[in-house]
Structure formats: C-alpha cells, structure tokens
C-alpha cells in the first residue's frame, strides 16, 4: 500500500477501534480509499441497537463504544453533579394522540394561533428580539412512534440552516457577520445626525450578543481543516427535544467571555442539531448521550508516543461536556476549562506544528519563487535565442538578396558591355562629303571626353543614342572585329539622355523619328550626355561620371 492508503487505514482503525484490519482495508478499497465513506459503511454494518439507551452519566454499552468511538478520548473528570436530563441522538418526536373529529373542531383555533405566532415571530426577528419556540400541541389520530430518522441533506446546507435558526432564536450574530454589519452601518450612518427608532432598537438589542463563527460544512471537513492548520475544534451538538437547549443557546453560546475566548484562540466551532444527519452521525462518533453536548478536539500525540515525544500527532477528543447549562455545560465552566486546562495543554504542541507548517509553507513558496525565476530565465533565454536566430536569418536573407542583385547587376553590365562591343564593331560607315545634308554631331561624355561623328539626315535617332552609348566602352574593339554577343532577348537600356548645351534643349529618344526632323540637330549640333537618376557614380572606363553643364564650343563648325 502507498503512504496515503496506510494513513487512511490507520484513520479508519482509530475511528472504528481497529478490531478487524482486513475488513477495514476491504471497505476502504470498495469506496476508493475514502475515509469518511468507509467509516459510514462500517457503522452501517455494525450490529448496534437502533436507539441507544439514554443515560445521564458517562457510561455507555461496550457495543456502542466499539462502533461509534471515532478518535482517542482524552477525557478529564468534570466537576458538578450528573445531568438531570438526557436524550438520544435519534431525537424521538413528540407523540400525538387524539381523535380526528376533535382535531377537526379545533382546527380553526389552531390555525389562528399558528398565524398569529408566525406574525409575532416575524416581527421579533426583524427587531432582533429572541423569540421562544413552543412545542406543537396539536391533536391527531396518528399512533405514537418510538423515533424518526434524522434529516438528510447537504452538510453545508444543514449547517447554514442551523446557524440561521440559532441567530433568529437568540437575536445574536456571528462575530464576523457582526463586524461586517457594524462597518456597513457606520458607513451608511456617517452623514446622518439621528437614526430611526427601529435602528436604535436593533443596536440596543444586538449590542454584546455575539455568536462564535460556526464552521459551515461537514464535521469531517472541519477535522481536516483543523489538522492541516493545527487548530482546536469546539463541537456543539443540541437536541430541540431537550428542555435545556433554549437556555444553552441563549446563555452559553452567546456568553461574551466564552465567545471572546474561542475567537482569540482561533477555535474552529462546529455545531448542529441531532435532527440533521450530519449532527446525528457526529453524535454517534463522539458517543454523545446527554444534551446539550460540547466536545473539544485537537491534535495530540499518539497513545504509543506519550512521554517519548515521537510519533505523528492525530486528531483526538480532549474532553467532552454534557448536561444542564447551569452545571457541566455552563459558560463559566467551559470558559474556565478552556483557559486553565485545554489551552495550556495543547498550545505548545500546536505552536510547534504551526511553526513546522509555516516553515513548510515558506519552503514551498521559496521553491515556487525559484521555479518562477528559473522559468522566467528560461523564457528570456528562449526569446533571446529566438531573436538571435531571427536576426541571423534576416542577415542571411539580406546577404543573399544583395548577392543576387550584385550578380544580376554584374550580368547586366556584362551583357551591356557585350552589346556595346558588338555595336561598336558593326557601326555603319560615316557618310562622306559627297553626302548631301550630312549632319556633324559632337557629344561630350560625363568624364569630359568629346566624340564627333557625321550622320545621314535620314538615320533614326536611335542610331545617335547607340553611337553615344559606345563612348562608355572601357576598351573598344577595332571596327569589324568580332565581339561576343549578348543574349538574344537582351534589350539595351540607355542610362542617359542627350541635350544641346546652350540654349538647352533635350533630344528625346523617339522610336522611328529621323535626325533631320529634330530641330536641335538641324545643321549639326554639340550635345551633352546627361546621366539619368540612379545611374550616376563610376563610369565604365573608371572615371567619375556626372552631368556636364559646360558649354562646348563648336571647334569644327557645321
């Protein structure tokens, strides 16, 4: 078995008496190792009387002691005489005798009395005035019954209902609720000079009447909370069929000293009525036979570890108190027992356990903080590595793109150079003096070099641009010398434009237009090569390129 299963088995054996470990283990396995369900199943299977015999003393039958003893009992002898009255956990109902005809005759009176009682109780509840509960005296033809089963339901709902009924009956509020109400009332009445009569009545009635903060949940959940937080539990079980219940609620549970002691020592207070299933089962587990019943439960060293200081503590019943509110369960007796016996005895152990709990909590928080720091550092490292990879990929892409563009540019330069070599080697001969209307055109390159050539008037303007482009050759080949050809689909791009120097007039490249039709070229002209935007910089023959705006003189004449 695992450690958790071993601990569960130990808890079940401590609750049931540990007579049959094989049975306890089998029951635990059948309910999925749930301690509460296993104990309930064992109690249901136990051969016990349906109604435990009521007793005013501490004695109980051996069978009940074995079946319903939940924890190790550490009872102390309590002062005072035995209780004068008792009741059983089953809380038998009031017998109702009579005739149906008589019930029919008295029905109008009982109905009127019930309505009047409900109205008065509602008014008293609004005014926070305690209202006593009356037993039903209606007559019916039903036969007497020996008992009734406890009310079943959600333990939290049952606890809330019991606390709500307790507040209505005593006219008091729990400590936490009273503090919240006082804060809210103070804020509401901060600017008010005088309060209403009803509000003043509520203040005077509720002043000093407080109830401890009851645990809203099952008894098992209160045990688990007390064990995990190293706190003491005060268990309060009452029976509405008991004559001393109303006095116990009004005088004991609302006693200022007792409430203050329970609150200051951080008790977990759990309460209920045996009419509810959860309180009924708790009464059986704690062997409660006399009501009102009060028990104190706390962590205590195991029986085998006494005097040795070893062994893990377990939840144990330190003491049980029952009987009349004027004797064993009086507020003075409970307050004296808590302050003089219970707290001095269990506080050292609880303080040590709380220190261990705080140390474990600090260690968990430290580990959690370290884990968060490691996780944050890991996240930052991952982000840093991701950014570095992205930066490396970006630089690589940029290098590849730049290299690709450089290669493409280099190829275009090679093809352009090949095209210029091819054009320069295959230029048409210049027209001779006998050619009528020939045009003498001179151009000045960006590097200052001057070129002169004769053209026929009917030649296309593209021939002029082609001849000017050959001026950018680094090492022109001889006329007629074969040159490498660029790709067949290569289309030349002229990186310049031609314009007359003064007055400036651009000679645009127009497809199909002849030189004789250009006004700026009639009779010959001196042109300047102007580089287009984006094509400036180094020329192909290694000299600086730039547009020249200097006027060229006509040295040769037209």
XYZ file of C-alpha atoms in Angstrom:
558
model
C 0.000 0.000 0.000
C 1.040 3.585 -0.536
C 1.674 6.032 2.308
C -1.688 7.696 1.730
C -3.502 4.346 1.842
C -1.648 3.342 5.017
C -2.611 6.614 6.650
C -6.252 6.171 5.572
C -6.307 2.662 7.054
C -4.823 3.993 10.297
C -7.506 6.677 10.495
C -10.302 4.167 9.945
C -8.848 1.836 12.597
C -8.543 4.730 15.036
C -12.182 5.651 14.428
C -13.703 2.164 14.474
C -11.494 0.665 17.167
C -9.240 -1.327 14.828
C -10.761 -4.734 15.580
C -10.598 -6.143 12.048
C -7.907 -4.655 9.819
C -8.793 -6.892 6.867
C -12.403 -5.712 6.980
C -11.326 -2.070 7.231
C -8.975 -2.469 4.273
C -11.634 -4.220 2.165
C -14.172 -1.481 2.921
C -11.618 1.219 2.050
C -10.847 -0.458 -1.275
C -14.577 -0.696 -2.073
C -15.120 3.057 -1.557
C -11.920 4.201 -3.267
C -9.974 4.801 -0.024
C -12.385 7.488 1.159
C -12.129 7.541 4.963
C -15.489 9.198 5.567
C -17.413 6.771 3.328
C -15.559 3.795 4.792
C -16.390 4.779 8.384
C -20.012 5.349 7.416
C -20.196 1.917 5.764
C -18.625 0.208 8.796
C -21.026 1.971 11.156
C -23.990 0.976 8.989
C -22.861 -2.656 9.070
C -22.225 -2.678 12.814
C -24.615 -4.693 14.921
C -25.857 -1.902 17.211
C -29.272 -1.074 18.710
C -31.467 1.195 16.594
C -32.000 3.538 19.573
C -29.063 3.862 22.018
C -30.204 3.866 25.615
C -30.238 7.409 27.028
C -28.190 7.973 30.116
C -27.340 10.901 32.331
C -23.864 9.621 33.066
C -20.706 8.968 31.061
C -21.257 5.208 30.834
C -22.171 3.551 27.567
C -22.533 -0.022 26.353
C -19.392 -1.839 25.114
C -21.003 -2.386 21.725
C -21.638 1.342 21.213
C -18.165 2.169 22.446
C -16.591 -0.051 19.820
C -18.867 1.008 16.974
C -19.032 4.781 17.418
C -15.757 5.754 19.060
C -14.136 7.837 16.358
C -10.935 9.020 17.977
C -8.786 8.552 21.007
C -10.573 10.070 24.012
C -8.607 12.179 26.474
C -11.496 12.985 28.824
C -10.875 14.700 32.148
C -13.153 14.321 35.181
C -15.596 17.193 35.119
C -16.903 18.905 38.252
C -20.564 19.069 39.137
C -23.395 16.585 39.511
C -24.551 14.442 36.607
C -27.046 15.864 34.195
C -30.644 15.772 35.225
C -31.905 15.005 31.739
C -30.703 13.344 28.591
C -31.765 12.408 25.120
C -30.585 10.105 22.373
C -29.037 11.017 19.027
C -32.186 9.866 17.261
C -34.270 12.581 18.973
C -37.683 10.910 19.147
C -40.630 13.111 18.235
C -43.460 14.208 20.495
C -46.292 11.707 20.491
C -49.575 12.976 19.180
C -52.793 11.393 20.484
C -56.417 12.190 19.925
C -59.417 11.828 17.660
C -59.800 13.083 14.134
C -63.191 14.705 14.948
C -61.690 16.698 17.804
C -58.843 17.807 15.537
C -61.418 18.964 13.027
C -63.242 21.034 15.648
C -60.065 22.651 16.966
C -58.618 23.310 13.513
C -59.841 26.976 13.218
C -58.366 27.831 16.625
C -55.045 26.105 15.941
C -54.842 27.798 12.516
C -55.460 31.247 14.019
C -52.920 30.590 16.773
C -50.337 29.418 14.210
C -50.820 32.514 12.012
C -50.577 34.852 15.000
C -47.443 33.080 16.223
C -45.791 33.351 12.799
C -46.580 37.078 12.551
C -45.208 37.785 16.035
C -42.129 35.706 15.327
C -41.531 37.612 12.066
C -41.759 40.973 13.874
C -39.448 39.765 16.646
C -36.968 38.510 14.041
C -36.859 41.930 12.352
C -36.308 43.624 15.719
C -33.603 41.043 16.605
C -35.544 40.060 19.759
C -35.214 36.412 20.908
C -38.435 34.527 20.405
C -39.021 31.283 22.366
C -40.084 28.197 20.482
C -43.250 26.349 21.534
C -43.779 22.683 21.170
C -46.612 21.562 18.989
C -49.735 20.565 20.930
C -51.986 19.681 18.060
C -54.049 16.556 18.413
C -54.254 13.887 15.732
C -55.238 10.291 15.314
C -51.683 9.183 14.489
C -50.294 6.408 16.683
C -47.272 7.169 18.862
C -43.880 6.463 17.330
C -40.650 5.485 19.017
C -38.468 7.747 16.834
C -37.875 9.196 13.419
C -34.841 9.120 11.134
C -32.611 12.221 11.026
C -32.994 14.739 8.228
C -30.615 14.047 5.365
C -29.128 16.606 3.026
C -26.044 18.565 2.192
C -23.909 19.118 5.342
C -23.208 22.721 4.384
C -26.900 23.478 3.861
C -27.727 21.860 7.195
C -25.029 23.903 8.969
C -26.223 27.155 7.397
C -29.828 26.378 8.339
C -28.868 25.606 11.938
C -26.807 28.798 12.299
C -29.599 30.863 10.772
C -32.143 29.361 13.193
C -29.717 29.931 16.070
C -29.349 33.616 15.179
C -33.119 34.027 14.892
C -33.731 32.351 18.249
C -31.009 34.151 20.220
C -31.108 37.507 18.440
C -27.313 37.410 18.093
C -24.968 37.393 15.135
C -21.672 35.678 14.465
C -18.510 37.640 15.167
C -17.555 38.089 11.515
C -21.050 38.980 10.398
C -21.438 41.477 13.260
C -18.152 43.155 12.299
C -19.230 43.443 8.657
C -22.655 44.743 9.679
C -21.128 47.300 12.034
C -18.785 48.543 9.309
C -21.629 48.815 6.797
C -23.877 50.574 9.301
C -21.127 53.037 10.198
C -20.638 53.930 6.554
C -24.371 54.281 5.977
C -24.940 56.480 9.010
C -21.785 58.543 8.693
C -23.619 61.637 7.475
C -26.852 61.010 9.381
C -27.390 63.058 12.548
C -30.086 60.863 14.055
C -31.074 57.236 13.451
C -34.540 55.872 13.264
C -36.212 54.357 16.315
C -36.160 50.904 14.781
C -32.400 51.122 14.060
C -31.693 52.344 17.577
C -33.745 49.417 18.897
C -31.704 46.974 16.769
C -28.448 48.431 18.099
C -29.559 48.171 21.713
C -30.852 44.629 21.282
C -27.847 43.255 19.395
C -25.230 45.050 21.477
C -22.941 42.478 23.114
C -24.898 39.482 21.800
C -22.481 37.612 19.605
C -22.106 34.030 18.472
C -18.844 32.326 17.546
C -18.134 31.841 13.867
C -19.513 28.380 13.155
C -17.932 26.166 10.513
C -20.265 25.892 7.534
C -19.593 22.386 6.337
C -19.375 18.784 7.431
C -17.703 17.614 10.618
C -15.089 15.737 8.596
C -14.168 18.906 6.680
C -13.740 20.743 9.985
C -11.445 17.944 11.199
C -9.334 18.146 8.060
C -9.068 21.936 8.343
C -8.065 21.728 11.989
C -5.472 19.062 11.243
C -3.934 20.943 8.312
C -3.923 24.303 10.148
C -3.099 22.965 13.661
C -6.226 24.377 15.306
C -8.589 23.246 18.063
C -12.214 22.288 17.421
C -15.176 23.012 19.647
C -18.066 20.683 18.769
C -21.572 21.745 19.888
C -24.476 19.314 19.482
C -28.002 20.079 20.712
C -31.399 18.463 20.567
C -34.533 20.543 20.166
C -36.440 17.947 22.190
C -34.325 18.759 25.232
C -35.641 21.212 27.807
C -32.258 22.881 28.384
C -31.498 23.581 24.709
C -33.091 27.040 24.589
C -31.297 28.156 27.764
C -27.999 26.742 26.474
C -28.326 28.666 23.223
C -29.271 31.992 24.806
C -26.957 31.965 27.828
C -23.971 29.809 26.872
C -23.400 30.217 23.134
C -23.813 33.994 23.403
C -21.701 34.438 26.531
C -19.208 37.274 25.775
C -16.285 35.711 27.668
C -16.754 32.316 26.030
C -17.149 33.795 22.541
C -14.090 36.007 23.048
C -12.016 33.043 24.256
C -12.990 30.877 21.315
C -12.266 33.707 18.887
C -8.957 34.761 20.422
C -7.643 31.191 20.469
C -8.728 30.661 16.841
C -11.066 27.735 17.526
C -12.968 26.036 14.722
C -16.504 25.870 16.107
C -18.799 23.266 14.598
C -22.406 22.816 15.660
C -25.595 21.064 14.723
C -28.872 19.514 15.799
C -29.294 15.752 16.062
C -32.331 16.057 13.808
C -29.859 16.513 10.951
C -27.999 13.518 9.588
C -24.518 15.071 9.896
C -25.005 16.049 13.550
C -26.594 12.664 14.266
C -23.592 10.793 12.860
C -21.211 13.125 14.710
C -23.047 12.450 17.968
C -22.616 8.712 17.418
C -18.916 9.107 16.642
C -18.351 11.195 19.777
C -20.598 8.918 21.924
C -22.873 11.793 22.890
C -25.776 10.588 25.039
C -26.674 13.706 27.012
C -27.570 17.116 25.628
C -26.507 19.836 25.272
C -23.160 18.297 24.345
C -19.799 20.051 23.911
C -16.542 18.346 22.926
C -13.060 19.698 22.325
C -10.945 18.013 19.637
C -7.318 18.761 18.859
C -4.113 17.236 17.588
C -2.490 15.064 20.236
C 0.449 12.615 20.254
C -0.484 9.020 19.608
C -1.062 6.780 22.586
C 2.136 4.827 21.931
C 4.197 8.009 21.684
C 3.363 9.505 25.084
C 6.360 10.573 27.024
C 8.685 9.843 24.128
C 7.947 12.915 22.017
C 7.923 10.743 18.892
C 5.174 9.787 16.510
C 2.981 11.983 14.359
C 0.050 13.616 16.208
C -3.529 12.619 15.427
C -6.888 14.259 15.999
C -8.134 13.231 19.430
C -11.094 14.107 21.616
C -9.538 16.013 24.504
C -12.703 16.331 26.611
C -16.470 16.040 26.494
C -19.018 18.104 28.401
C -22.743 17.468 28.600
C -25.685 18.203 30.810
C -27.502 21.214 32.105
C -26.280 24.726 31.149
C -26.185 25.518 34.855
C -23.605 22.807 35.614
C -21.411 20.876 33.178
C -22.073 22.980 30.069
C -22.317 26.391 31.690
C -20.430 29.265 30.123
C -18.292 29.736 33.234
C -17.321 26.048 33.374
C -16.426 25.893 29.672
C -14.502 29.174 29.847
C -12.555 28.025 32.908
C -11.744 24.671 31.312
C -10.504 26.277 28.087
C -8.313 28.873 29.783
C -6.908 26.748 32.629
C -6.695 23.246 31.147
C -7.229 22.925 27.400
C -5.165 25.825 26.058
C -2.130 25.285 28.334
C -2.109 21.596 27.461
C -2.393 21.665 23.650
C -0.917 25.083 22.809
C 2.781 24.022 22.939
C 2.173 21.171 20.510
C 0.026 23.321 18.221
C 2.601 26.133 18.243
C 5.295 23.660 17.234
C 3.098 22.222 14.491
C 2.188 25.711 13.241
C 5.868 26.623 13.124
C 6.517 23.478 11.073
C 3.574 24.335 8.815
C 4.879 27.884 8.336
C 8.364 26.528 7.626
C 6.993 24.093 5.048
C 4.904 26.876 3.552
C 7.954 29.143 3.346
C 9.929 26.319 1.732
C 7.124 25.778 -0.791
C 6.961 29.496 -1.500
C 10.746 29.615 -1.861
C 10.692 26.669 -4.255
C 7.814 28.231 -6.144
C 9.720 31.526 -6.357
C 12.818 29.700 -7.565
C 10.735 27.804 -10.110
C 9.226 31.078 -11.323
C 12.695 32.638 -11.533
C 14.037 29.634 -13.448
C 11.022 29.668 -15.731
C 11.442 33.409 -16.339
C 15.158 32.981 -17.050
C 14.394 30.098 -19.387
C 11.742 32.168 -21.146
C 14.140 35.078 -21.579
C 16.841 32.725 -22.885
C 14.371 31.245 -25.376
C 13.316 34.715 -26.511
C 16.942 35.806 -26.781
C 17.834 32.724 -28.824
C 14.750 33.193 -30.994
C 15.683 36.835 -31.635
C 19.257 35.811 -32.419
C 18.044 33.179 -34.900
C 15.672 35.694 -36.478
C 18.494 38.242 -36.757
C 20.811 35.661 -38.279
C 18.110 34.620 -40.761
C 17.426 38.273 -41.612
C 21.124 38.978 -42.222
C 21.412 35.814 -44.275
C 18.393 36.765 -46.401
C 19.727 40.275 -46.883
C 23.139 38.917 -47.885
C 21.544 36.500 -50.298
C 19.365 39.228 -51.796
C 22.291 41.626 -52.048
C 24.466 38.944 -53.611
C 21.691 38.069 -56.026
C 21.252 41.715 -57.001
C 25.004 42.124 -57.426
C 25.132 39.045 -59.613
C 22.209 40.296 -61.677
C 23.815 43.721 -61.945
C 27.114 42.192 -62.947
C 25.382 40.086 -65.601
C 23.563 43.126 -66.938
C 26.863 45.012 -67.101
C 28.443 42.123 -68.939
C 25.589 41.914 -71.412
C 25.618 45.705 -71.895
C 29.375 45.655 -72.448
C 28.995 42.824 -74.944
C 26.222 44.711 -76.709
C 28.370 47.892 -76.872
C 31.324 45.916 -78.233
C 29.053 44.334 -80.825
C 27.538 47.711 -81.812
C 30.939 49.457 -81.906
C 32.384 46.745 -84.149
C 29.412 46.935 -86.517
C 28.837 50.682 -86.810
C 27.839 51.860 -90.252
C 30.487 53.940 -92.025
C 30.197 57.701 -91.723
C 28.820 59.478 -94.811
C 31.396 61.227 -96.965
C 31.492 64.876 -98.078
C 29.539 63.953 -101.140
C 26.527 63.069 -98.973
C 24.106 65.902 -99.195
C 22.844 67.363 -95.909
C 25.053 65.262 -93.685
C 24.985 66.259 -90.008
C 28.065 66.781 -87.925
C 27.206 65.949 -84.278
C 29.581 66.175 -81.365
C 28.884 64.875 -77.851
C 30.634 65.464 -74.562
C 30.680 62.494 -72.146
C 30.358 62.935 -68.385
C 34.113 62.339 -67.991
C 34.880 65.261 -70.323
C 35.718 63.140 -73.365
C 34.478 64.558 -76.652
C 33.247 62.446 -79.598
C 32.414 63.676 -83.125
C 30.662 61.798 -85.955
C 28.792 62.511 -89.218
C 25.255 61.129 -89.708
C 22.907 60.979 -92.633
C 19.764 63.101 -92.183
C 17.523 60.060 -92.698
C 19.118 57.959 -89.946
C 16.977 57.147 -86.890
C 17.600 58.960 -83.639
C 18.220 55.540 -82.069
C 21.471 55.356 -84.094
C 22.611 58.569 -82.386
C 21.926 57.132 -78.923
C 23.587 53.832 -79.848
C 26.755 55.632 -81.025
C 26.789 57.776 -77.862
C 26.461 54.650 -75.689
C 29.594 53.142 -77.265
C 31.535 56.021 -75.743
C 31.277 54.265 -72.383
C 33.353 51.282 -73.580
C 36.401 50.652 -71.439
C 38.403 49.121 -74.330
C 36.596 49.418 -77.614
C 37.352 46.743 -80.184
C 38.530 47.548 -83.673
C 35.988 48.157 -86.336
C 34.899 44.898 -87.877
C 36.494 42.794 -85.126
C 34.074 40.036 -83.964
C 32.716 40.516 -80.437
C 30.735 38.376 -78.053
C 27.007 38.650 -78.443
C 24.623 39.286 -75.583
C 21.557 37.026 -75.119
C 19.083 37.130 -77.962
C 16.339 38.556 -75.747
C 18.546 41.336 -74.368
C 17.102 44.806 -74.795
C 19.514 47.692 -74.298
C 18.671 50.353 -71.768
C 20.204 53.789 -72.222
C 21.263 55.256 -68.913
C 21.492 58.780 -70.258
C 19.753 61.417 -72.309
C 21.109 63.884 -74.889
C 20.582 67.623 -74.825
C 22.036 70.705 -76.517
C 24.303 72.795 -74.317
C 23.054 76.317 -74.973
C 20.259 77.004 -75.154
C 19.453 73.695 -73.515
C 17.060 71.576 -75.494
C 16.635 67.883 -74.892
C 16.797 65.432 -77.743
C 14.333 62.733 -76.715
C 14.619 59.140 -77.874
C 11.539 58.631 -80.025
C 11.185 55.396 -81.931
C 11.074 55.863 -85.739
C 11.985 59.547 -85.675
C 14.860 60.599 -88.023
C 17.630 63.034 -87.213
C 16.700 65.532 -89.911
C 13.338 66.141 -88.231
C 14.854 67.190 -84.895
C 15.117 70.960 -84.663
C 18.027 70.855 -82.233
C 20.083 68.757 -84.745
C 19.459 70.668 -87.944
C 22.721 71.834 -89.448
C 24.650 69.845 -86.822
C 24.903 70.232 -83.068
C 27.052 69.831 -79.984
C 25.294 67.677 -77.380
C 25.950 66.826 -73.752
C 25.392 63.370 -72.226
C 23.270 63.708 -69.070
C 23.059 60.612 -66.801
C 19.641 59.638 -65.583
C 18.843 59.482 -61.886
C 20.120 56.270 -60.268
C 22.883 55.763 -62.831
C 25.427 58.226 -61.509
C 28.736 57.305 -59.950
C 31.595 55.454 -61.584
C 31.711 55.257 -65.371
C 32.559 52.130 -67.215
C 36.033 53.379 -68.087
C 36.917 54.008 -64.432
C 36.466 57.819 -64.297
C 33.898 59.801 -62.341
C 30.613 60.346 -64.128
C 28.449 63.416 -63.872
C 26.388 65.696 -65.980
C 28.363 68.490 -67.561
C 26.631 71.822 -67.979
C 29.624 73.474 -69.565
C 29.034 74.914 -72.966
C 31.063 73.235 -75.692
C 32.451 75.401 -78.408
C 31.953 74.489 -81.997
C 35.561 73.916 -82.874
C 34.949 72.226 -86.182
C 31.922 74.141 -87.430
C 28.987 72.674 -89.182
